[in-house]
XYZ file of C-alpha atoms in Angstrom:
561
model
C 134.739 75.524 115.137
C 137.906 77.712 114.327
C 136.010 79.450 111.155
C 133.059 79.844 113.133
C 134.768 81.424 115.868
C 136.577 83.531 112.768
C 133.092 85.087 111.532
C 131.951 86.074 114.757
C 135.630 87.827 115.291
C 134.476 90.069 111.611
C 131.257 90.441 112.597
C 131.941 92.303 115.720
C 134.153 93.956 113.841
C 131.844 95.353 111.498
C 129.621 96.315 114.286
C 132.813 98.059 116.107
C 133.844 99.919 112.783
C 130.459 101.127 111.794
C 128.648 102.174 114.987
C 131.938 102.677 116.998
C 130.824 104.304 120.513
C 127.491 105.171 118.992
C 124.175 103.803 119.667
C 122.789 101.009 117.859
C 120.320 102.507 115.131
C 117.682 100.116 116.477
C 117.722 101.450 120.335
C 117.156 105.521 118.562
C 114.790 107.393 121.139
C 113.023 110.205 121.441
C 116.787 111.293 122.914
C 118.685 111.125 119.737
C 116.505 113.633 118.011
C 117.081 116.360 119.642
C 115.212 119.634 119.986
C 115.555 123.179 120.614
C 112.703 125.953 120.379
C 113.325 127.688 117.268
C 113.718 131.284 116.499
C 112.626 133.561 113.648
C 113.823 136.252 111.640
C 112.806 139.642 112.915
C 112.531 140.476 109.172
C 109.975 138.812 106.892
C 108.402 136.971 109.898
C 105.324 138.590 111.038
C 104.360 135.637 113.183
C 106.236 132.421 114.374
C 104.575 130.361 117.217
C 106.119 127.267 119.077
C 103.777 126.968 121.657
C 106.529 125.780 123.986
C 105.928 128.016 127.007
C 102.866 127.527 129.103
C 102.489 130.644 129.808
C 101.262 131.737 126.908
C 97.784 130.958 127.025
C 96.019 134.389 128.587
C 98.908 136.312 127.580
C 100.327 136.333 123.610
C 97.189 133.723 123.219
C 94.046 134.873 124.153
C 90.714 132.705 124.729
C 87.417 133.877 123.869
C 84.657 134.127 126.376
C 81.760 135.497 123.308
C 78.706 133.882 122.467
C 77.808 132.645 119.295
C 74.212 134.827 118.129
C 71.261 133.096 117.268
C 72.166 130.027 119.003
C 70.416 128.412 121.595
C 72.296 129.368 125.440
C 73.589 126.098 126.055
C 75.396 125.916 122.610
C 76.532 129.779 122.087
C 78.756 129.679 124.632
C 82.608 129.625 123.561
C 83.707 127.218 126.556
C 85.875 124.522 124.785
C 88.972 123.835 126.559
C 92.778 125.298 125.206
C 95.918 123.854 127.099
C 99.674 123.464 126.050
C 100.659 120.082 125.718
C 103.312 117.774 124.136
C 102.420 114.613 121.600
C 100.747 111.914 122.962
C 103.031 109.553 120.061
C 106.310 110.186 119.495
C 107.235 113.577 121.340
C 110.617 115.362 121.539
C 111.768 116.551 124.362
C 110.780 120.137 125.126
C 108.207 120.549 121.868
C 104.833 121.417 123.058
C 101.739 122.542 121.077
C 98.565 123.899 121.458
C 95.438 121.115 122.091
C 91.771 121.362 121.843
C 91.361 119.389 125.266
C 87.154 119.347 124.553
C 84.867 117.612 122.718
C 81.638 119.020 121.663
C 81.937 122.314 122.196
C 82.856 125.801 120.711
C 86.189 126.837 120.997
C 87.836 129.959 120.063
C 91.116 131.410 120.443
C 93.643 134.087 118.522
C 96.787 136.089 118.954
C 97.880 139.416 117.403
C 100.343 139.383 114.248
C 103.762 140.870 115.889
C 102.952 143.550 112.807
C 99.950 143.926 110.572
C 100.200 141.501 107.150
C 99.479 144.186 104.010
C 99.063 143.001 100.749
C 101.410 145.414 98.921
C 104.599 146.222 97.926
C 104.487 142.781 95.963
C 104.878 140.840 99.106
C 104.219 137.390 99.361
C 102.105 135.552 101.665
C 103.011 132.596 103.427
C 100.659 130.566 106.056
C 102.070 127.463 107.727
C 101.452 125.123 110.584
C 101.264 121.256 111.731
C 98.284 119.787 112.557
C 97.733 116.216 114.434
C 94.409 114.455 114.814
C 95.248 112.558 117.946
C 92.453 110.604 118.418
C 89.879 109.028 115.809
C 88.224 112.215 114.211
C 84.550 111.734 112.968
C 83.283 115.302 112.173
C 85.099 119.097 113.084
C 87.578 121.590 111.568
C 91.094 122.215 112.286
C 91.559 125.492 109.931
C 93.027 128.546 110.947
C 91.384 131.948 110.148
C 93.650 135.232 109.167
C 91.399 137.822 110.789
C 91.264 141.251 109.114
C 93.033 144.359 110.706
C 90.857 146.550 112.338
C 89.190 147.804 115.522
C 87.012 144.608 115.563
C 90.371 142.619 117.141
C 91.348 145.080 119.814
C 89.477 142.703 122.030
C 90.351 139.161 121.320
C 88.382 137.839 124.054
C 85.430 138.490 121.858
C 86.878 136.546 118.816
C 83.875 134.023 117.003
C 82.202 133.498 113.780
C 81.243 136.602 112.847
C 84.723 138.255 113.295
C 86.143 139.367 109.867
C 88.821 137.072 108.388
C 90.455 138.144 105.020
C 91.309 134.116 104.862
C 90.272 130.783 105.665
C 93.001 127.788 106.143
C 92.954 124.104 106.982
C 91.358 120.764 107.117
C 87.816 119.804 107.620
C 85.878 116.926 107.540
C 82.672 115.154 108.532
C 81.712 111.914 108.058
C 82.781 110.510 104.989
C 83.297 114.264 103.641
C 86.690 115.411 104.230
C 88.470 118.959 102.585
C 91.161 121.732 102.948
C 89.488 125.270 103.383
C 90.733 127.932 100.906
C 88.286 130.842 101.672
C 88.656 134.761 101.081
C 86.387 136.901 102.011
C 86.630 139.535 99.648
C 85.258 142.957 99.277
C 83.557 144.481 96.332
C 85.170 147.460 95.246
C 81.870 148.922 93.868
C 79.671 148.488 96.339
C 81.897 147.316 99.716
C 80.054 144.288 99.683
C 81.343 141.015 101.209
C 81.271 137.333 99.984
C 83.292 134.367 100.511
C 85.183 133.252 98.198
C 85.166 129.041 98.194
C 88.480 127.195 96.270
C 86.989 124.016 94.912
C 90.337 122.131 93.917
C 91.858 121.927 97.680
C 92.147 117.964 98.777
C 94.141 115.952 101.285
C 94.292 112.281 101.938
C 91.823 109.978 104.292
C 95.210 109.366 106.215
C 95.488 112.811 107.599
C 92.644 112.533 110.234
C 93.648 108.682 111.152
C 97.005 107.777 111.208
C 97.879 110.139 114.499
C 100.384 112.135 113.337
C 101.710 115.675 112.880
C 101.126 117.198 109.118
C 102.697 120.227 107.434
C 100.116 122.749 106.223
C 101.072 125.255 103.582
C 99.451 128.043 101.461
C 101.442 130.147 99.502
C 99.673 132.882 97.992
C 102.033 135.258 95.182
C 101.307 139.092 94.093
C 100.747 137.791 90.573
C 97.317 136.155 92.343
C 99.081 132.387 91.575
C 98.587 130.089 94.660
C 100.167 126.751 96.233
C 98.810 124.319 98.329
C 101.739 121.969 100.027
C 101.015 119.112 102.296
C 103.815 117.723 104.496
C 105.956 119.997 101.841
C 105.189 118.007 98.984
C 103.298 120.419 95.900
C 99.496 119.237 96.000
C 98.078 122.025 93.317
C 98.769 124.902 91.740
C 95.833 127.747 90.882
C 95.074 131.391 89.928
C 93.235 133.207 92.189
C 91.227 135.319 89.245
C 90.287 131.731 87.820
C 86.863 131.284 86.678
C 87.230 127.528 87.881
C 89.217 127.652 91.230
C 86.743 129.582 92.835
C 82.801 129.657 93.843
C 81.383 132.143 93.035
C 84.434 133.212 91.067
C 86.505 136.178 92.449
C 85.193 138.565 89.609
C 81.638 138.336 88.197
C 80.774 137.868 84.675
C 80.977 141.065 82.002
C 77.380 139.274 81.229
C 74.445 138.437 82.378
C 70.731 136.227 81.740
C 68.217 138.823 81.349
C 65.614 138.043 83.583
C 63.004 139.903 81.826
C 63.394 138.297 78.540
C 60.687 135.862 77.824
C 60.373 133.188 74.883
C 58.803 134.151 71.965
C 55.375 132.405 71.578
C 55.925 131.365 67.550
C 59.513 130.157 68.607
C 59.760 126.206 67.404
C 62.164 124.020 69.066
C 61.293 120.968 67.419
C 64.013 120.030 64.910
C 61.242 116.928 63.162
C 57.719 117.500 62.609
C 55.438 114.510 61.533
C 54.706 114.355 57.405
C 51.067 115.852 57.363
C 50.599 114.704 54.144
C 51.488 111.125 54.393
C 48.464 108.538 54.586
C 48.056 105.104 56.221
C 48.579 102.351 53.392
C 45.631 100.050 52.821
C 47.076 96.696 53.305
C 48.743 98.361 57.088
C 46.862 96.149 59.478
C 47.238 96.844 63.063
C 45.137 94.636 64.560
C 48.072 91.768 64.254
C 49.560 90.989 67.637
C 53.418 91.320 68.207
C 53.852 87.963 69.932
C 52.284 84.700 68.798
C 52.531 81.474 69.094
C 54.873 79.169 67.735
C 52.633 75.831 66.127
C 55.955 74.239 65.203
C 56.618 73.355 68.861
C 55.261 70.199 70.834
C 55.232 69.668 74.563
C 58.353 67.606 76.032
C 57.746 64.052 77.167
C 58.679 64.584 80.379
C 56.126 67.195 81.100
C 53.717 66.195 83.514
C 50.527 68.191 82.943
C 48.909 66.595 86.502
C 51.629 68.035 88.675
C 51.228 71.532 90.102
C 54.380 73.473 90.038
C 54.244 74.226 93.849
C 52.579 71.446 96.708
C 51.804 72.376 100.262
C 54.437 71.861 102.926
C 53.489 69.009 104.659
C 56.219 69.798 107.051
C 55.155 72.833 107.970
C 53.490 73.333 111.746
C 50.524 75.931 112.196
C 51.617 79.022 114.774
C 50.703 78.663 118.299
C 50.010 82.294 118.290
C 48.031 81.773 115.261
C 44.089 83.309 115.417
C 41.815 81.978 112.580
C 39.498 84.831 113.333
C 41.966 87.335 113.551
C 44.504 85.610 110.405
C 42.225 83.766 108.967
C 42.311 79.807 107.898
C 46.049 79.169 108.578
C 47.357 77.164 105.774
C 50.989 75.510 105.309
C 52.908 77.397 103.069
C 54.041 75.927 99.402
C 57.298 74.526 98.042
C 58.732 73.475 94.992
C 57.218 70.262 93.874
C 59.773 67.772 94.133
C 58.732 65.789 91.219
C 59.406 68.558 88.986
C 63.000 68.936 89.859
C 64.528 66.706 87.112
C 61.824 67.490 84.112
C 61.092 69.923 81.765
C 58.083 71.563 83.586
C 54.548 70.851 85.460
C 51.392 72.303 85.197
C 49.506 73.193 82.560
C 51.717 73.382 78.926
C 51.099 76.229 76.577
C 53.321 76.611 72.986
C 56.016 79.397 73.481
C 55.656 82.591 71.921
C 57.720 83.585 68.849
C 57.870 87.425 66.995
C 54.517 87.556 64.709
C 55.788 88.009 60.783
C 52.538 90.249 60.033
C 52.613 92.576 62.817
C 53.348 96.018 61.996
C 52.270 98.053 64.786
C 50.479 101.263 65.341
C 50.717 103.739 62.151
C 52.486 107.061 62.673
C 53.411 109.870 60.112
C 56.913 109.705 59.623
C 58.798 112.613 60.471
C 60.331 115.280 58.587
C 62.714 118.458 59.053
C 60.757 121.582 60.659
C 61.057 124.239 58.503
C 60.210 126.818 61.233
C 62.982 125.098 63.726
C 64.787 127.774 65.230
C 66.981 126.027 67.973
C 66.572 125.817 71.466
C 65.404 129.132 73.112
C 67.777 130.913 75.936
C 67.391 134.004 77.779
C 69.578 136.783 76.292
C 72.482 138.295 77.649
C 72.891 142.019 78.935
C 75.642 143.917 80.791
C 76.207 142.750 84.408
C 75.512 146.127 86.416
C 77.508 144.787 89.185
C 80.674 143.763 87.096
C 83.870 144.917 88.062
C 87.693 143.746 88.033
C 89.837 143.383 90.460
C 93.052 142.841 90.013
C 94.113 142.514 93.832
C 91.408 141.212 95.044
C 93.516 141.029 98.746
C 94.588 144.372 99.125
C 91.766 145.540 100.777
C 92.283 142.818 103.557
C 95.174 142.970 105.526
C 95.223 141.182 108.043
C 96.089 141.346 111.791
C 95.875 138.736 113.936
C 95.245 134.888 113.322
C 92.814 132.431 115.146
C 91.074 129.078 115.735
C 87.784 129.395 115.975
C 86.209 125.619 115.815
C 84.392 123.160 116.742
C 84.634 119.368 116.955
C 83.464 116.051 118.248
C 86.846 114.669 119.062
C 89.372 116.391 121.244
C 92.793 116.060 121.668
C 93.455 118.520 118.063
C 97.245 119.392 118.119
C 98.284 122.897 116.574
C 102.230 123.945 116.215
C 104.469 125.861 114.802
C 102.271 128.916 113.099
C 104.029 130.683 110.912
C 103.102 133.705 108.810
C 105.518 135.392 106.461
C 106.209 136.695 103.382
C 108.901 134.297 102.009
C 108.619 131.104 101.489
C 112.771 130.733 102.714
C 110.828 131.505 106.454
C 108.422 128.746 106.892
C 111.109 126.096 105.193
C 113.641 127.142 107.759
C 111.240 126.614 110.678
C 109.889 123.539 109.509
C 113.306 122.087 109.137
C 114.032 122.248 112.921
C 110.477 121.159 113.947
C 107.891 119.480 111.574
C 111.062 117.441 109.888
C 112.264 116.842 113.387
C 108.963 115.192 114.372
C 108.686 113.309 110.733
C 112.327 111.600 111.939
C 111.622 110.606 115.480
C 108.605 109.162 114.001
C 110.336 106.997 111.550
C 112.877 106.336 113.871
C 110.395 105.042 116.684
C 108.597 102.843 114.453
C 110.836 101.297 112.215
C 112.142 97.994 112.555
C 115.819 96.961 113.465
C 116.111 96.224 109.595
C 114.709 99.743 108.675
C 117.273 101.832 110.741
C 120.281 99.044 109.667
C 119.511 100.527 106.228
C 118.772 104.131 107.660
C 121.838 104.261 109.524
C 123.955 102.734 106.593
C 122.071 105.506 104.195
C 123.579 108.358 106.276
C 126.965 106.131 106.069
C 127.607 105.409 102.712
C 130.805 103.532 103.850
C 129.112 101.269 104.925
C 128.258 99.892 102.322
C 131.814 98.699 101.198
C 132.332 97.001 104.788
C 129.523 94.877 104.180
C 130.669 93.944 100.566
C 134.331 93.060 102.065
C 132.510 90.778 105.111
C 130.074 89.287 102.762
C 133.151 88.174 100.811
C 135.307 86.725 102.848
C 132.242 85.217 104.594
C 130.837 83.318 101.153
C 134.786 82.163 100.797
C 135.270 80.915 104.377
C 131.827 78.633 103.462
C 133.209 77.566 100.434
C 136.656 76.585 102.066
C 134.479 74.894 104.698
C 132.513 72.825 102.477
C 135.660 71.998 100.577
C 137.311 70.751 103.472
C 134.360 68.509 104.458
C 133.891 66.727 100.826
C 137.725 65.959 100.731
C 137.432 64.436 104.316
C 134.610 62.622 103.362
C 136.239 61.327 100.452
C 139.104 59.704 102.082
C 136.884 58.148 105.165
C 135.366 56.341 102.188
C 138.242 55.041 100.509
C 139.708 54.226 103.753
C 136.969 52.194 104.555
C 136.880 50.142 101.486
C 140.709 49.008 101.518
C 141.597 49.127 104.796
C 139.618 46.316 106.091
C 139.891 42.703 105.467
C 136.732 40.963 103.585
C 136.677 36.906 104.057
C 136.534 35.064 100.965
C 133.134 33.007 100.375
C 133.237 29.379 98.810
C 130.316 28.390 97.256
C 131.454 24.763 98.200
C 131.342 25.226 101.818
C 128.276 25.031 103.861
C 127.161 27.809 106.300
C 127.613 25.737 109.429
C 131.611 25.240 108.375
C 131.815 29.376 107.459
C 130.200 30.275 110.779
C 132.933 27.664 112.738
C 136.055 29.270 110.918
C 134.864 33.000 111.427
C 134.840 31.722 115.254
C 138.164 30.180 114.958
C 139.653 33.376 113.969
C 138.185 35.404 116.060
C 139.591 32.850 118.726
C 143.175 33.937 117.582
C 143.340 37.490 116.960
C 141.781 37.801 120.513
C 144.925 35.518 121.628
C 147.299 37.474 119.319
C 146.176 41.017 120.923
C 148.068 40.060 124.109
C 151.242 39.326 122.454
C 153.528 42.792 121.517
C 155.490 40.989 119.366
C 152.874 39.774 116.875
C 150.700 42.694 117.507
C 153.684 44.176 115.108
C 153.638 40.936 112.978
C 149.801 41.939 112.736
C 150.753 45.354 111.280
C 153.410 44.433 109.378
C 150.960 42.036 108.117
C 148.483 44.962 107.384
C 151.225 47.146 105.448
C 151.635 43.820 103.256
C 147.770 43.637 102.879
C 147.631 47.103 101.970
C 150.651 46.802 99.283
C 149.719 42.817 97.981
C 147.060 40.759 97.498
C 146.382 38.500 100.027
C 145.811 35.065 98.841
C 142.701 33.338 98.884
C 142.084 31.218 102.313
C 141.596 27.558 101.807
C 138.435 26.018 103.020
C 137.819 22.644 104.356
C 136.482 20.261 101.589
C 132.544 20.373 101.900
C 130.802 17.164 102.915
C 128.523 15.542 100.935
């Protein structure tokens, strides 16, 4: 009980010595991660959004009240739902974001740049913000558009789809379909055209849109036209924005071009073997042999039975009530498996199997031989693309000045936080370090188990680790001690028990009647001597003699014949 009592003494003490005043790592809250609404650089930073103030929406974040064109009245209308909210799982206190509070409807909302993004000077673009699919997410977007500066965004209330972005960013998905958007919509610089400009090699995980939580967002997009693609800040590709392969259709058109007008040559030969004209049919080539006959050398089994059919009516079988003999026809019961075939080699009538016919030869053709006209397989020429051109910036002519969701979704409840745009990459990691990586923690923290932040807590304590090598030492020698201790006791109990007491001597000679009477008798006196002081100490001096001599054998009463 003492080294029991001694273990639970060390084990406070551990507890004492590593956590001190502090709260146990398994009792962490949404308390011990605490928040604060960031701030950004004035320099660098040409838009940081927390979404922590209410009072935004109407204000620095406008809704859009425009119609979408061709669409039928009930559908065009921009209506979905915007409010400021905080996370349903796992808030800190004090973060808010922006939520998509409707379902099935077309939603639209943007905010100015605090100054307009130009792509010059070598600048760098950085776009960055958390996303959380709060409930289960079937089909709808969550991507943010960079709209282009102009006179088209002086009126954000009329923000929708055919407002001019410069680019496209964010997940998608739909059913079983499920992407990250990389889309500029670029300019010809020969003829001011626009198309967009689709990335092919942008991909993010099934998890994303189910397991509820907030995700990290980041494109980084370099002068030298090289882009990055980070989810939850962890690298998911690398590209070139001039690529032939990243992009569809590509951000530069071919130098060349299929000539439409050309047309195949009518003597052009494509066939690489033509059949030998002057080859002829041998006499002895007989095509009238089958492929398949059949083989004499086999004999039906003895176990066939010829007179059984292969399938018997069902005698089981009950005719419809429903059934109409002028409407079905006769009803008959359907057929089953003949029983009696079951164990045998067949029923029914027996025919030999066939086997490949020696003599048959086939149908004659002229073997082939090389074409000497083959020219290869015909394609169209190719001429000068009339609409080539090079650009070498191909986002220059794009800046951009303001940014926007414009969506719409089947589920609701789409969280948006922490938008940043810059033109460092040191800007967004700063920001995300005292929100996105706050919300990661209290995440992990919430959901771990008491194990998890044991070994969390000890992680961020590294000293730790040396109390619990010291207690699981002198707790693995206290056992051994114990178990010591316990054998040795044993031990003696065991030899004490074998010397200490008195065995009576058996004579063969002596019945068991005569045995029985003088274990009575001396039970008789030692129950007499107990009341006596004076020979209780004969009795142990009688013991001590026991234990130091032999004691001689008793004599025994001479056995009766």
């Amino acid at each position: 009980m003492a080294k029991i009592k001694l273990l639970a003494c060390i084990a406070v003490l551990v507890v004492h010595l590593a956590f001190g005043e502090e709260q146990a790592p398994s009792d962490v809250s949404v308390e011990s991660v605490p928040y604060t609404t960031p701030t950004a650089s004035k320099v660098g930073v040409y838009l940081a959004e927390d979404f922590d103030n209410p009072s935004l929406l109407d204000k620095k974040w406008i809704k859009s009240n425009s119609k979408k064109p061709d669409v039928d009245e009930e559908l065009a209308q921009y209506d979905g739902k915007w409010s400021i909210e905080e996370l349903e799982r796992f808030p800190l206190k004090g973060d808010r974001g922006l939520v998509l509070a409707s379902e099935s409807r077309h939603a639209a909302i943007s905010s100015k740049l605090d100054k307009p993004f130009k792509f010059d000077g070598g600048k760098t673009l950085v776009i960055q913000y958390e996303v959380a699919f709060q409930k289960p997410h079937t089909c709808g977007g969550a991507y943010l558009k960079l709209l282009t500066d102009g006179p088209h965004i002086k009126d954000l209330t009329q923000f929708n789809d055919k407002t001019p972005y410069s680019i496209m960013f964010g997940p998608d998905k739909c059913g079983p379909t499920s992407k990250v958007h990389f889309i500029i919509r670029h300019k010809n610089p020969k003829n001011n055209t626009i198309t967009e400009k689709h990335c092919l090699k942008l991909k993010t995980e099934e998890t994303v849109f189910t397991d509820h939580q907030p995700h990290l967002f980041t494109l980084v997009v370099k002068p030298d036209n090289s882009y990055s693609f980070f989810l939850d800040q962890e690298l998911q590709y690398e590209g070139d924005l001039l690529s032939e392969d990243d992009f569809n259709p590509p951000i530069n058109p071919p130098k060349e071009i299929v000539d439409k007008n050309d047309v195949k040559p009518e003597d052009w030969d494509e066939r690489s073997k033509i059949p030998d004209e002057s080859a002829v049919k041998p006499d002895d080539w007989d095509e009238s042999e089958p492929e398949s006959i059949p083989d004499e050398s086999s004999s039906m089994p003895d176990d066939w039975l010829e007179e059984e059919p292969t399938h018997i009516p069902d005698t089981a079988a009950v005719k419809p009530t429903d059934w109409d003999n002028e409407m079905d026809g006769e009803w008959e019961p359907p057929l089953i498996n003949n029983p009696k075939c079951e164990d045998r080699s067949g029923c029914g009538p027996w025919s030999r199997p066939l086997m490949k016919n020696p003599k048959y030869k086939g149908k004659w053709k002229q073997p082939l031989i090389d074409n000497p006209n083959y020219r290869g397989k015909w394609t169209p020429r190719l001429i000068h693309n009339p609409d080539y051109f090079y650009d070498k910036n191909p986002l220059k002519s794009s800046p951009i000045g303001a940014v926007g969701f414009e969506l719409w979704s089947i589920s609701d409840k789409i969280y948006f936080d922490n938008v940043v745009i810059a033109d460092d990459e040191v800007h967004a990691e700063k920001w995300s370090e005292v929100t996105w990586s706050l919300k990661k923690k209290n995440v992990s923290h919430e959901s771990e188990s008491v194990f998890g932040a044991v070994i969390r807590y000890t992680n961020e304590n590294p000293w730790l680790w040396a109390v619990y090598v010291v207690v699981i030492a002198v707790t693995v020698v206290l056992i051994v001690i114990t178990c010591c201790t316990s054998k040795e006791k044993s031990s003696l109990n065991e030899s004490s028990k074998k010397t200490d007491e008195s065995v009576p001597d058996v004579d063969p000679e002596v019945s068991d009647e005569e045995q029985e009477a003088d274990i009575k008798e001396d039970e008789e006196v030692d129950s007499k001597s107990a009341d006596d002081d004076e020979e209780n100490v004969d009795v142990e001096a009688d013991q001590t003699n026991e234990d130091q001599v032999p004691s001689s054998p008793r004599k025994r009463r001479t056995r009766k014949d």
